[in-house]
């Protein structure tokens, strides 16, 4: 019996060694799905009259975007706000906790490599049958048990390994989703910040305009008192001033909403947060755009999509392994005795050892799961390629927008100068009594509208620059994904 026991143990150890060393894997060999990648962006320097002073192509080792990409704007107020997003934004916290769950799923899958051991000590009180004239001195018996049970399914067909690979890829996808959530919150805050500064510039513009219109009203009243002007001109000047004051007041609505949005992005209640008025019309600095192929490594959403493909590929191997028998090795041992004093004695030992295998035989026509997982894999490949195409489109959109905006700002600046000349001439002719005050109002309105348009163009340029940074991945790189 001892020989049989020892021989059987050797067989089990051999099976275990074979499972670790030469286990099969039925997952297809994984390779990143091929995507068509152009050599350069359509809006790259040297094409379509692209102005090289706007954006620059990054060379290896050049000033690439870093994780704290917002420092390129050289705005200390923005720096202070951005530094709070990654630790206080609640969407980022949610994404982080989701990553932690995905990471623990990897550890859970890895646990299947090892045997399961359970201990179940117990004590029971039993009564022996005393019927049929049988007389026992003490029919009540106490039994003490101290067992240890173990079971293990060797990974003969790669099911566990592919489950681990799938979980690890999903954890990496979750990590990329976390980075994408952070990037989205950071770029949204920067966009709101520069829109708020644009509102500040408009508020300053309207404040200056209200002052100018107030002076014009004073002039019409003086001319009316001297009999040069009419009460109609005074009424027109009053109406224009009051209308502009109302428009200036309305600018505060969007500014307040932007301020509230910035507070929430930093995880703060809007009540205790405020930003001082700081009028500014600035242009964005040059941003290294790189080449299209770099997007595959720089954008976290692309990395998440690619890792999802890798996970789906591993799941095919899990599904294929289900067609083969599941082998389970089990063993139990321990001590059993009617008294605690003899429980741990060698003679009280009990043990058993065995193996079993299970194989599905009939499933009533249920389609093989591998077909579903292959379809899921092909779907994830299509989603990955669509994500890449969308990324190319987004970068091209904002590169072209910035190129066109630069030209439009130059043209609008000329229009502002021309409208100022028009206003000065109209005012001069009005003072000489050649033209009515209506001409002055028309010139003032034209000048205000052109200046307002110019401020809005500067704001749009800044927000488009922020969007371009987001489209380029914000300085992130797929090499930063955890290895699990």
Tab-separated table of C-alpha atoms in Angstrom:
chain	number	residue	atom	x	y	z
A	1	UNK	CA	0.000	0.000	0.000
A	2	UNK	CA	2.866	2.336	0.827
A	3	UNK	CA	4.400	1.599	-2.599
A	4	UNK	CA	1.130	2.394	-4.363
A	5	UNK	CA	0.745	5.638	-2.407
A	6	UNK	CA	4.286	6.756	-3.181
A	7	UNK	CA	3.939	5.831	-6.850
A	8	UNK	CA	0.681	7.781	-7.151
A	9	UNK	CA	2.217	10.866	-5.569
A	10	UNK	CA	5.039	10.695	-8.100
A	11	UNK	CA	2.498	10.590	-10.903
A	12	UNK	CA	0.721	13.655	-9.544
A	13	UNK	CA	3.999	15.547	-9.242
A	14	UNK	CA	4.857	14.612	-12.828
A	15	UNK	CA	1.480	15.893	-14.023
A	16	UNK	CA	2.012	19.125	-12.123
A	17	UNK	CA	5.466	19.611	-13.606
A	18	UNK	CA	4.155	18.939	-17.103
A	19	UNK	CA	1.371	21.467	-16.604
A	20	UNK	CA	3.828	24.197	-15.668
A	21	UNK	CA	6.496	23.393	-18.232
A	22	UNK	CA	4.677	22.262	-21.349
A	23	UNK	CA	1.063	23.336	-20.991
A	24	UNK	CA	-0.735	24.221	-24.200
A	25	UNK	CA	-2.173	27.588	-25.132
A	26	UNK	CA	-4.887	27.878	-27.758
A	27	UNK	CA	-4.933	31.670	-27.998
A	28	UNK	CA	-3.907	33.001	-31.426
A	29	UNK	CA	-0.497	34.645	-31.560
A	30	UNK	CA	-1.193	38.288	-30.746
A	31	UNK	CA	0.002	41.083	-32.965
A	32	UNK	CA	-1.101	44.693	-32.826
A	33	UNK	CA	-3.762	45.210	-35.530
A	34	UNK	CA	-2.368	46.920	-38.602
A	35	UNK	CA	-3.606	50.440	-39.317
A	36	UNK	CA	-2.827	52.718	-42.206
A	37	UNK	CA	-0.590	55.469	-40.874
A	38	UNK	CA	0.395	58.414	-43.103
A	39	UNK	CA	3.976	59.603	-42.939
A	40	UNK	CA	2.986	63.172	-42.067
A	41	UNK	CA	-0.094	65.161	-41.200
A	42	UNK	CA	-1.833	66.965	-44.021
A	43	UNK	CA	-1.230	70.202	-42.115
A	44	UNK	CA	2.469	69.544	-41.553
A	45	UNK	CA	5.015	72.298	-42.317
A	46	UNK	CA	5.781	72.492	-46.017
A	47	UNK	CA	2.260	71.506	-47.086
A	48	UNK	CA	-0.772	73.677	-47.765
A	49	UNK	CA	1.183	76.861	-47.046
A	50	UNK	CA	1.496	75.850	-43.415
A	51	UNK	CA	3.029	78.604	-41.307
A	52	UNK	CA	5.975	77.102	-39.420
A	53	UNK	CA	5.647	79.782	-36.753
A	54	UNK	CA	2.414	78.233	-35.477
A	55	UNK	CA	3.297	74.600	-34.729
A	56	UNK	CA	6.439	72.586	-35.160
A	57	UNK	CA	7.151	68.931	-35.865
A	58	UNK	CA	8.942	67.307	-32.947
A	59	UNK	CA	12.228	65.622	-33.730
A	60	UNK	CA	13.604	62.745	-31.625
A	61	UNK	CA	14.802	64.260	-28.370
A	62	UNK	CA	13.189	67.599	-29.208
A	63	UNK	CA	11.016	69.496	-26.755
A	64	UNK	CA	8.183	66.964	-26.700
A	65	UNK	CA	5.119	67.573	-24.583
A	66	UNK	CA	5.533	66.429	-21.004
A	67	UNK	CA	2.961	65.246	-18.497
A	68	UNK	CA	2.703	68.782	-17.086
A	69	UNK	CA	2.060	70.143	-20.584
A	70	UNK	CA	0.272	73.265	-19.317
A	71	UNK	CA	3.587	74.890	-18.286
A	72	UNK	CA	4.176	75.784	-21.959
A	73	UNK	CA	1.613	78.580	-21.511
A	74	UNK	CA	3.789	80.197	-18.826
A	75	UNK	CA	0.802	81.051	-16.621
A	76	UNK	CA	1.379	80.484	-12.916
A	77	UNK	CA	-2.337	80.775	-12.153
A	78	UNK	CA	-3.090	77.955	-14.599
A	79	UNK	CA	-0.254	75.869	-13.127
A	80	UNK	CA	-1.747	76.126	-9.643
A	81	UNK	CA	-5.179	75.062	-10.885
A	82	UNK	CA	-3.945	72.134	-12.975
A	83	UNK	CA	-1.911	70.655	-10.133
A	84	UNK	CA	-5.136	70.013	-8.203
A	85	UNK	CA	-6.993	68.150	-10.939
A	86	UNK	CA	-5.202	64.791	-10.728
A	87	UNK	CA	-5.760	64.467	-6.972
A	88	UNK	CA	-9.117	66.167	-6.424
A	89	UNK	CA	-11.221	65.668	-9.541
A	90	UNK	CA	-13.914	63.133	-8.694
A	91	UNK	CA	-14.048	61.626	-12.187
A	92	UNK	CA	-10.333	60.921	-11.867
A	93	UNK	CA	-10.935	59.300	-8.480
A	94	UNK	CA	-13.614	57.066	-10.011
A	95	UNK	CA	-11.288	56.040	-12.852
A	96	UNK	CA	-8.494	55.328	-10.355
A	97	UNK	CA	-10.702	53.050	-8.268
A	98	UNK	CA	-11.822	51.247	-11.426
A	99	UNK	CA	-8.180	50.651	-12.266
A	100	UNK	CA	-7.574	49.254	-8.778
A	101	UNK	CA	-10.428	46.791	-9.303
A	102	UNK	CA	-8.982	45.729	-12.673
A	103	UNK	CA	-5.536	45.312	-11.108
A	104	UNK	CA	-6.920	43.067	-8.362
A	105	UNK	CA	-8.666	40.970	-11.022
A	106	UNK	CA	-5.211	40.115	-12.361
A	107	UNK	CA	-4.128	38.835	-8.948
A	108	UNK	CA	-7.344	36.856	-8.678
A	109	UNK	CA	-6.681	35.223	-12.046
A	110	UNK	CA	-3.070	34.446	-11.090
A	111	UNK	CA	-4.272	32.645	-7.965
A	112	UNK	CA	-5.650	29.887	-10.240
A	113	UNK	CA	-2.069	28.772	-10.913
A	114	UNK	CA	-1.820	27.380	-7.387
A	115	UNK	CA	-3.639	24.696	-5.357
A	116	UNK	CA	-6.514	25.542	-3.073
A	117	UNK	CA	-6.037	24.486	0.550
A	118	UNK	CA	-8.806	24.493	3.126
A	119	UNK	CA	-8.897	23.513	6.768
A	120	UNK	CA	-12.135	22.456	8.435
A	121	UNK	CA	-11.553	21.412	12.038
A	122	UNK	CA	-14.622	20.178	13.873
A	123	UNK	CA	-16.084	18.181	16.681
A	124	UNK	CA	-19.247	16.069	16.551
A	125	UNK	CA	-21.285	14.113	19.041
A	126	UNK	CA	-22.748	10.877	17.707
A	127	UNK	CA	-24.978	8.174	19.104
A	128	UNK	CA	-24.426	4.569	18.025
A	129	UNK	CA	-27.429	2.443	17.091
A	130	UNK	CA	-28.535	0.286	20.052
A	131	UNK	CA	-31.556	-1.496	18.598
A	132	UNK	CA	-31.946	-5.267	18.095
A	133	UNK	CA	-30.882	-6.136	21.625
A	134	UNK	CA	-27.446	-4.622	21.210
A	135	UNK	CA	-26.148	-3.264	24.478
A	136	UNK	CA	-23.304	-0.736	24.533
A	137	UNK	CA	-21.608	0.641	27.577
A	138	UNK	CA	-21.643	4.159	26.124
A	139	UNK	CA	-23.578	4.589	22.851
A	140	UNK	CA	-22.693	8.317	22.669
A	141	UNK	CA	-19.384	8.994	20.928
A	142	UNK	CA	-17.496	12.292	20.422
A	143	UNK	CA	-15.345	12.578	17.283
A	144	UNK	CA	-12.653	15.270	16.845
A	145	UNK	CA	-11.516	16.105	13.317
A	146	UNK	CA	-8.513	18.142	12.150
A	147	UNK	CA	-8.576	17.827	8.321
A	148	UNK	CA	-6.714	19.654	5.575
A	149	UNK	CA	-8.120	19.434	2.034
A	150	UNK	CA	-6.373	20.460	-1.157
A	151	UNK	CA	-7.352	20.575	-4.813
A	152	UNK	CA	-5.706	21.806	-7.963
A	153	UNK	CA	-6.535	22.038	-11.645
A	154	UNK	CA	-3.300	21.994	-13.661
A	155	UNK	CA	-3.321	24.470	-16.529
A	156	UNK	CA	-2.921	21.823	-19.204
A	157	UNK	CA	-4.683	23.780	-21.966
A	158	UNK	CA	-3.663	27.353	-21.124
A	159	UNK	CA	-7.023	28.458	-19.735
A	160	UNK	CA	-5.487	30.053	-16.643
A	161	UNK	CA	-2.603	31.633	-18.538
A	162	UNK	CA	-4.912	33.198	-21.085
A	163	UNK	CA	-7.267	34.378	-18.360
A	164	UNK	CA	-4.308	36.074	-16.680
A	165	UNK	CA	-3.245	37.627	-19.992
A	166	UNK	CA	-6.756	38.860	-20.653
A	167	UNK	CA	-7.081	40.342	-17.156
A	168	UNK	CA	-3.643	41.959	-17.392
A	169	UNK	CA	-4.547	43.566	-20.721
A	170	UNK	CA	-7.839	44.807	-19.280
A	171	UNK	CA	-5.974	46.282	-16.314
A	172	UNK	CA	-3.671	48.111	-18.712
A	173	UNK	CA	-6.704	49.349	-20.650
A	174	UNK	CA	-8.160	50.593	-17.371
A	175	UNK	CA	-4.870	52.362	-16.584
A	176	UNK	CA	-5.010	54.036	-19.995
A	177	UNK	CA	-8.636	55.039	-19.325
A	178	UNK	CA	-7.457	56.625	-16.077
A	179	UNK	CA	-4.844	58.662	-17.960
A	180	UNK	CA	-7.426	59.665	-20.538
A	181	UNK	CA	-9.802	60.808	-17.790
A	182	UNK	CA	-7.058	62.899	-16.228
A	183	UNK	CA	-6.120	64.399	-19.589
A	184	UNK	CA	-9.752	65.232	-20.359
A	185	UNK	CA	-10.202	66.975	-17.003
A	186	UNK	CA	-6.914	68.868	-17.370
A	187	UNK	CA	-7.630	70.091	-20.890
A	188	UNK	CA	-11.210	70.988	-19.988
A	189	UNK	CA	-9.933	73.084	-17.089
A	190	UNK	CA	-7.379	74.839	-19.304
A	191	UNK	CA	-10.030	75.513	-21.933
A	192	UNK	CA	-12.414	76.935	-19.324
A	193	UNK	CA	-9.585	79.003	-17.882
A	194	UNK	CA	-8.709	80.678	-21.189
A	195	UNK	CA	-12.373	81.175	-22.017
A	196	UNK	CA	-12.719	82.923	-18.661
A	197	UNK	CA	-9.739	85.119	-19.482
A	198	UNK	CA	-11.402	85.852	-22.822
A	199	UNK	CA	-14.515	86.957	-20.938
A	200	UNK	CA	-12.294	89.173	-18.785
A	201	UNK	CA	-10.931	90.764	-21.963
A	202	UNK	CA	-14.482	91.340	-23.229
A	203	UNK	CA	-15.506	92.832	-19.883
A	204	UNK	CA	-12.556	95.221	-20.110
A	205	UNK	CA	-13.463	96.038	-23.713
A	206	UNK	CA	-17.056	96.832	-22.792
A	207	UNK	CA	-15.939	98.848	-19.782
A	208	UNK	CA	-13.760	101.006	-22.036
A	209	UNK	CA	-16.592	101.264	-24.558
A	210	UNK	CA	-19.114	102.339	-21.921
A	211	UNK	CA	-16.686	105.069	-20.874
A	212	UNK	CA	-16.299	106.220	-24.482
A	213	UNK	CA	-20.071	106.204	-25.038
A	214	UNK	CA	-20.571	108.159	-21.840
A	215	UNK	CA	-18.195	110.834	-23.153
A	216	UNK	CA	-20.100	110.884	-26.450
A	217	UNK	CA	-23.356	111.377	-24.577
A	218	UNK	CA	-21.848	114.297	-22.670
A	219	UNK	CA	-20.739	115.818	-25.983
A	220	UNK	CA	-24.233	115.538	-27.527
A	221	UNK	CA	-25.786	117.165	-24.446
A	222	UNK	CA	-23.372	120.095	-24.643
A	223	UNK	CA	-24.056	120.520	-28.352
A	224	UNK	CA	-27.808	120.296	-27.679
A	225	UNK	CA	-27.634	123.038	-25.055
A	226	UNK	CA	-25.754	125.280	-27.476
A	227	UNK	CA	-28.388	124.664	-30.151
A	228	UNK	CA	-26.025	122.825	-32.479
A	229	UNK	CA	-27.434	119.348	-31.855
A	230	UNK	CA	-30.970	117.989	-31.524
A	231	UNK	CA	-32.715	116.137	-28.719
A	232	UNK	CA	-32.979	113.172	-31.097
A	233	UNK	CA	-29.179	112.822	-31.122
A	234	UNK	CA	-29.147	112.974	-27.321
A	235	UNK	CA	-31.764	110.204	-27.177
A	236	UNK	CA	-29.750	108.079	-29.596
A	237	UNK	CA	-26.604	108.497	-27.516
A	238	UNK	CA	-28.483	107.599	-24.323
A	239	UNK	CA	-29.986	104.504	-25.934
A	240	UNK	CA	-26.621	103.332	-27.217
A	241	UNK	CA	-24.988	103.799	-23.796
A	242	UNK	CA	-27.737	101.985	-21.914
A	243	UNK	CA	-27.788	99.097	-24.405
A	244	UNK	CA	-24.023	98.647	-24.148
A	245	UNK	CA	-24.171	98.724	-20.328
A	246	UNK	CA	-26.764	95.928	-20.423
A	247	UNK	CA	-24.574	93.887	-22.791
A	248	UNK	CA	-21.597	94.403	-20.488
A	249	UNK	CA	-23.610	93.129	-17.534
A	250	UNK	CA	-24.598	89.999	-19.490
A	251	UNK	CA	-20.928	89.040	-19.879
A	252	UNK	CA	-20.866	88.157	-16.185
A	253	UNK	CA	-23.152	85.158	-16.701
A	254	UNK	CA	-20.712	83.084	-18.751
A	255	UNK	CA	-17.772	84.172	-16.612
A	256	UNK	CA	-19.526	82.960	-13.449
A	257	UNK	CA	-20.390	79.646	-15.110
A	258	UNK	CA	-16.801	79.133	-16.238
A	259	UNK	CA	-15.545	79.906	-12.739
A	260	UNK	CA	-17.975	77.361	-11.292
A	261	UNK	CA	-16.881	74.743	-13.839
A	262	UNK	CA	-13.205	75.237	-12.941
A	263	UNK	CA	-13.999	74.768	-9.244
A	264	UNK	CA	-15.836	71.494	-9.891
A	265	UNK	CA	-13.011	70.204	-12.103
A	266	UNK	CA	-10.707	70.688	-9.116
A	267	UNK	CA	-13.128	68.847	-6.845
A	268	UNK	CA	-14.210	71.978	-4.978
A	269	UNK	CA	-17.669	73.463	-4.373
A	270	UNK	CA	-18.090	76.648	-6.439
A	271	UNK	CA	-19.148	78.643	-3.391
A	272	UNK	CA	-15.658	79.135	-2.008
A	273	UNK	CA	-13.772	79.543	-5.274
A	274	UNK	CA	-13.118	82.650	-7.327
A	275	UNK	CA	-10.611	83.999	-9.825
A	276	UNK	CA	-9.741	87.698	-10.016
A	277	UNK	CA	-10.469	89.671	-13.163
A	278	UNK	CA	-7.411	89.473	-15.423
A	279	UNK	CA	-7.995	90.697	-18.987
A	280	UNK	CA	-5.664	89.049	-21.474
A	281	UNK	CA	-5.587	88.337	-25.195
A	282	UNK	CA	-2.621	86.049	-25.770
A	283	UNK	CA	-1.470	83.676	-28.479
A	284	UNK	CA	-0.546	80.053	-27.820
A	285	UNK	CA	3.112	78.995	-27.935
A	286	UNK	CA	4.441	76.514	-30.543
A	287	UNK	CA	3.445	72.923	-29.724
A	288	UNK	CA	5.401	69.946	-31.174
A	289	UNK	CA	2.844	67.947	-33.126
A	290	UNK	CA	5.038	64.997	-34.086
A	291	UNK	CA	4.077	62.547	-36.823
A	292	UNK	CA	0.917	60.416	-37.143
A	293	UNK	CA	2.614	57.151	-36.168
A	294	UNK	CA	3.476	58.613	-32.763
A	295	UNK	CA	-0.205	58.942	-31.930
A	296	UNK	CA	-0.379	55.161	-31.522
A	297	UNK	CA	1.871	55.532	-28.474
A	298	UNK	CA	0.931	59.008	-27.261
A	299	UNK	CA	-2.853	58.818	-26.940
A	300	UNK	CA	-4.232	56.920	-23.938
A	301	UNK	CA	-7.556	56.205	-25.658
A	302	UNK	CA	-5.703	54.441	-28.488
A	303	UNK	CA	-3.649	52.485	-25.960
A	304	UNK	CA	-6.837	51.461	-24.131
A	305	UNK	CA	-8.422	50.294	-27.388
A	306	UNK	CA	-5.314	48.275	-28.323
A	307	UNK	CA	-5.144	46.617	-24.893
A	308	UNK	CA	-8.810	45.694	-25.244
A	309	UNK	CA	-7.926	43.920	-28.494
A	310	UNK	CA	-5.153	42.004	-26.702
A	311	UNK	CA	-7.596	40.977	-23.977
A	312	UNK	CA	-10.139	39.750	-26.532
A	313	UNK	CA	-7.402	37.741	-28.260
A	314	UNK	CA	-6.538	35.958	-25.008
A	315	UNK	CA	-10.221	35.225	-24.367
A	316	UNK	CA	-10.278	33.127	-27.563
A	317	UNK	CA	-7.703	30.862	-25.928
A	318	UNK	CA	-9.880	30.597	-22.809
A	319	UNK	CA	-12.876	29.623	-24.928
A	320	UNK	CA	-10.918	27.017	-26.895
A	321	UNK	CA	-9.601	25.413	-23.694
A	322	UNK	CA	-13.193	24.677	-22.691
A	323	UNK	CA	-13.311	21.947	-25.384
A	324	UNK	CA	-10.782	19.857	-23.463
A	325	UNK	CA	-11.174	17.930	-20.197
A	326	UNK	CA	-10.707	19.700	-16.892
A	327	UNK	CA	-8.354	17.627	-14.752
A	328	UNK	CA	-8.624	18.076	-10.989
A	329	UNK	CA	-6.087	16.686	-8.528
A	330	UNK	CA	-7.299	16.432	-4.956
A	331	UNK	CA	-5.865	15.303	-1.671
A	332	UNK	CA	-6.924	15.415	1.931
A	333	UNK	CA	-5.292	14.483	5.164
A	334	UNK	CA	-5.511	15.096	8.845
A	335	UNK	CA	-6.323	13.520	12.149
A	336	UNK	CA	-9.464	11.986	13.584
A	337	UNK	CA	-9.906	10.722	17.142
A	338	UNK	CA	-12.574	10.265	19.814
A	339	UNK	CA	-10.414	12.164	22.317
A	340	UNK	CA	-8.349	15.323	22.160
A	341	UNK	CA	-5.440	13.591	23.855
A	342	UNK	CA	-4.916	11.164	20.983
A	343	UNK	CA	-5.940	13.520	18.172
A	344	UNK	CA	-2.420	14.402	17.058
A	345	UNK	CA	-0.977	10.909	17.407
A	346	UNK	CA	0.336	9.209	14.274
A	347	UNK	CA	-2.195	6.434	14.565
A	348	UNK	CA	-5.066	8.935	14.279
A	349	UNK	CA	-4.015	10.064	10.832
A	350	UNK	CA	-6.398	9.820	7.876
A	351	UNK	CA	-5.749	10.691	4.215
A	352	UNK	CA	-7.029	10.331	0.701
A	353	UNK	CA	-5.706	11.279	-2.711
A	354	UNK	CA	-7.252	11.165	-6.163
A	355	UNK	CA	-7.797	12.699	-9.561
A	356	UNK	CA	-10.812	13.368	-11.739
A	357	UNK	CA	-11.590	14.716	-15.184
A	358	UNK	CA	-14.709	16.335	-16.602
A	359	UNK	CA	-15.657	16.830	-20.242
A	360	UNK	CA	-18.868	18.333	-21.694
A	361	UNK	CA	-20.698	15.681	-23.730
A	362	UNK	CA	-24.074	17.191	-24.614
A	363	UNK	CA	-25.054	20.908	-24.652
A	364	UNK	CA	-28.334	20.823	-26.608
A	365	UNK	CA	-26.827	22.609	-29.600
A	366	UNK	CA	-25.341	25.518	-27.652
A	367	UNK	CA	-22.971	27.284	-30.123
A	368	UNK	CA	-19.279	27.087	-29.243
A	369	UNK	CA	-18.184	30.050	-27.111
A	370	UNK	CA	-15.092	30.474	-29.283
A	371	UNK	CA	-17.272	31.851	-32.084
A	372	UNK	CA	-18.564	34.576	-29.771
A	373	UNK	CA	-15.079	35.480	-28.614
A	374	UNK	CA	-13.767	35.622	-32.164
A	375	UNK	CA	-16.587	38.014	-33.020
A	376	UNK	CA	-15.751	40.082	-29.921
A	377	UNK	CA	-12.116	40.163	-31.031
A	378	UNK	CA	-12.979	41.364	-34.537
A	379	UNK	CA	-15.277	43.993	-33.040
A	380	UNK	CA	-12.492	45.280	-30.769
A	381	UNK	CA	-10.124	45.428	-33.760
A	382	UNK	CA	-12.622	47.564	-35.663
A	383	UNK	CA	-13.072	49.838	-32.638
A	384	UNK	CA	-9.300	50.201	-32.324
A	385	UNK	CA	-8.915	51.174	-35.967
A	386	UNK	CA	-11.804	53.634	-35.693
A	387	UNK	CA	-10.178	55.194	-32.629
A	388	UNK	CA	-6.948	55.660	-34.583
A	389	UNK	CA	-8.767	57.193	-37.559
A	390	UNK	CA	-10.670	59.556	-35.260
A	391	UNK	CA	-7.389	60.587	-33.636
A	392	UNK	CA	-5.882	61.483	-37.017
A	393	UNK	CA	-8.994	63.480	-37.883
A	394	UNK	CA	-8.981	65.395	-34.600
A	395	UNK	CA	-5.336	66.412	-34.940
A	396	UNK	CA	-5.837	67.487	-38.560
A	397	UNK	CA	-8.965	69.453	-37.584
A	398	UNK	CA	-7.167	71.487	-34.968
A	399	UNK	CA	-3.974	71.973	-36.966
A	400	UNK	CA	-6.022	73.398	-39.842
A	401	UNK	CA	-8.152	75.460	-37.457
A	402	UNK	CA	-5.064	77.025	-35.894
A	403	UNK	CA	-3.522	77.738	-39.281
A	404	UNK	CA	-6.689	79.423	-40.528
A	405	UNK	CA	-7.253	81.274	-37.247
A	406	UNK	CA	-3.789	82.815	-37.426
A	407	UNK	CA	-4.598	84.283	-40.843
A	408	UNK	CA	-8.055	85.373	-39.695
A	409	UNK	CA	-6.627	87.141	-36.631
A	410	UNK	CA	-4.236	89.076	-38.851
A	411	UNK	CA	-7.098	90.075	-41.121
A	412	UNK	CA	-9.336	90.993	-38.195
A	413	UNK	CA	-6.595	93.149	-36.691
A	414	UNK	CA	-6.532	95.149	-39.923
A	415	UNK	CA	-10.325	95.443	-39.765
A	416	UNK	CA	-10.083	96.847	-36.218
A	417	UNK	CA	-7.623	99.511	-37.351
A	418	UNK	CA	-9.830	100.432	-40.299
A	419	UNK	CA	-12.941	100.677	-38.138
A	420	UNK	CA	-11.086	102.967	-35.720
A	421	UNK	CA	-10.171	105.244	-38.624
A	422	UNK	CA	-13.829	105.188	-39.685
A	423	UNK	CA	-14.925	106.114	-36.145
A	424	UNK	CA	-12.464	109.008	-35.903
A	425	UNK	CA	-13.637	110.416	-39.243
A	426	UNK	CA	-17.316	110.048	-38.330
A	427	UNK	CA	-16.760	111.783	-34.991
A	428	UNK	CA	-14.806	114.617	-36.635
A	429	UNK	CA	-17.492	115.198	-39.266
A	430	UNK	CA	-20.181	115.129	-36.557
A	431	UNK	CA	-18.378	117.771	-34.511
A	432	UNK	CA	-18.157	119.958	-37.627
A	433	UNK	CA	-21.891	119.534	-38.163
A	434	UNK	CA	-21.451	117.818	-41.514
A	435	UNK	CA	-23.024	114.475	-40.547
A	436	UNK	CA	-25.633	113.453	-37.982
A	437	UNK	CA	-24.888	111.538	-34.821
A	438	UNK	CA	-26.360	108.409	-36.429
A	439	UNK	CA	-23.152	108.076	-38.486
A	440	UNK	CA	-21.148	108.163	-35.266
A	441	UNK	CA	-23.301	105.429	-33.743
A	442	UNK	CA	-22.807	103.269	-36.826
A	443	UNK	CA	-19.036	103.756	-36.685
A	444	UNK	CA	-18.931	103.068	-32.914
A	445	UNK	CA	-20.935	99.866	-33.325
A	446	UNK	CA	-18.666	98.700	-36.146
A	447	UNK	CA	-15.565	99.379	-34.078
A	448	UNK	CA	-16.958	97.564	-31.017
A	449	UNK	CA	-18.057	94.543	-33.062
A	450	UNK	CA	-14.666	94.231	-34.743
A	451	UNK	CA	-12.810	94.457	-31.437
A	452	UNK	CA	-15.150	91.895	-29.884
A	453	UNK	CA	-14.609	89.541	-32.805
A	454	UNK	CA	-10.854	89.881	-32.421
A	455	UNK	CA	-11.022	88.999	-28.711
A	456	UNK	CA	-13.194	85.971	-29.499
A	457	UNK	CA	-10.729	84.824	-32.157
A	458	UNK	CA	-7.862	84.987	-29.674
A	459	UNK	CA	-9.938	82.960	-27.209
A	460	UNK	CA	-10.819	80.398	-29.863
A	461	UNK	CA	-7.159	80.123	-30.794
A	462	UNK	CA	-6.250	79.305	-27.202
A	463	UNK	CA	-9.024	76.737	-26.770
A	464	UNK	CA	-8.133	75.096	-30.098
A	465	UNK	CA	-4.524	74.913	-28.929
A	466	UNK	CA	-5.675	73.129	-25.753
A	467	UNK	CA	-7.747	70.730	-27.836
A	468	UNK	CA	-4.736	70.019	-30.052
A	469	UNK	CA	-2.680	69.147	-26.976
A	470	UNK	CA	-5.422	66.751	-25.894
A	471	UNK	CA	-5.497	65.240	-29.392
A	472	UNK	CA	-1.729	64.687	-29.187
A	473	UNK	CA	-2.034	62.817	-25.890
A	474	UNK	CA	-0.884	65.589	-23.564
A	475	UNK	CA	2.667	64.278	-23.215
A	476	UNK	CA	1.609	60.761	-22.193
A	477	UNK	CA	3.254	57.642	-23.625
A	478	UNK	CA	2.165	53.992	-23.720
A	479	UNK	CA	5.469	52.989	-22.127
A	480	UNK	CA	4.008	54.341	-18.879
A	481	UNK	CA	1.394	51.567	-18.741
A	482	UNK	CA	1.859	49.268	-15.722
A	483	UNK	CA	3.355	45.871	-16.463
A	484	UNK	CA	1.064	44.102	-13.977
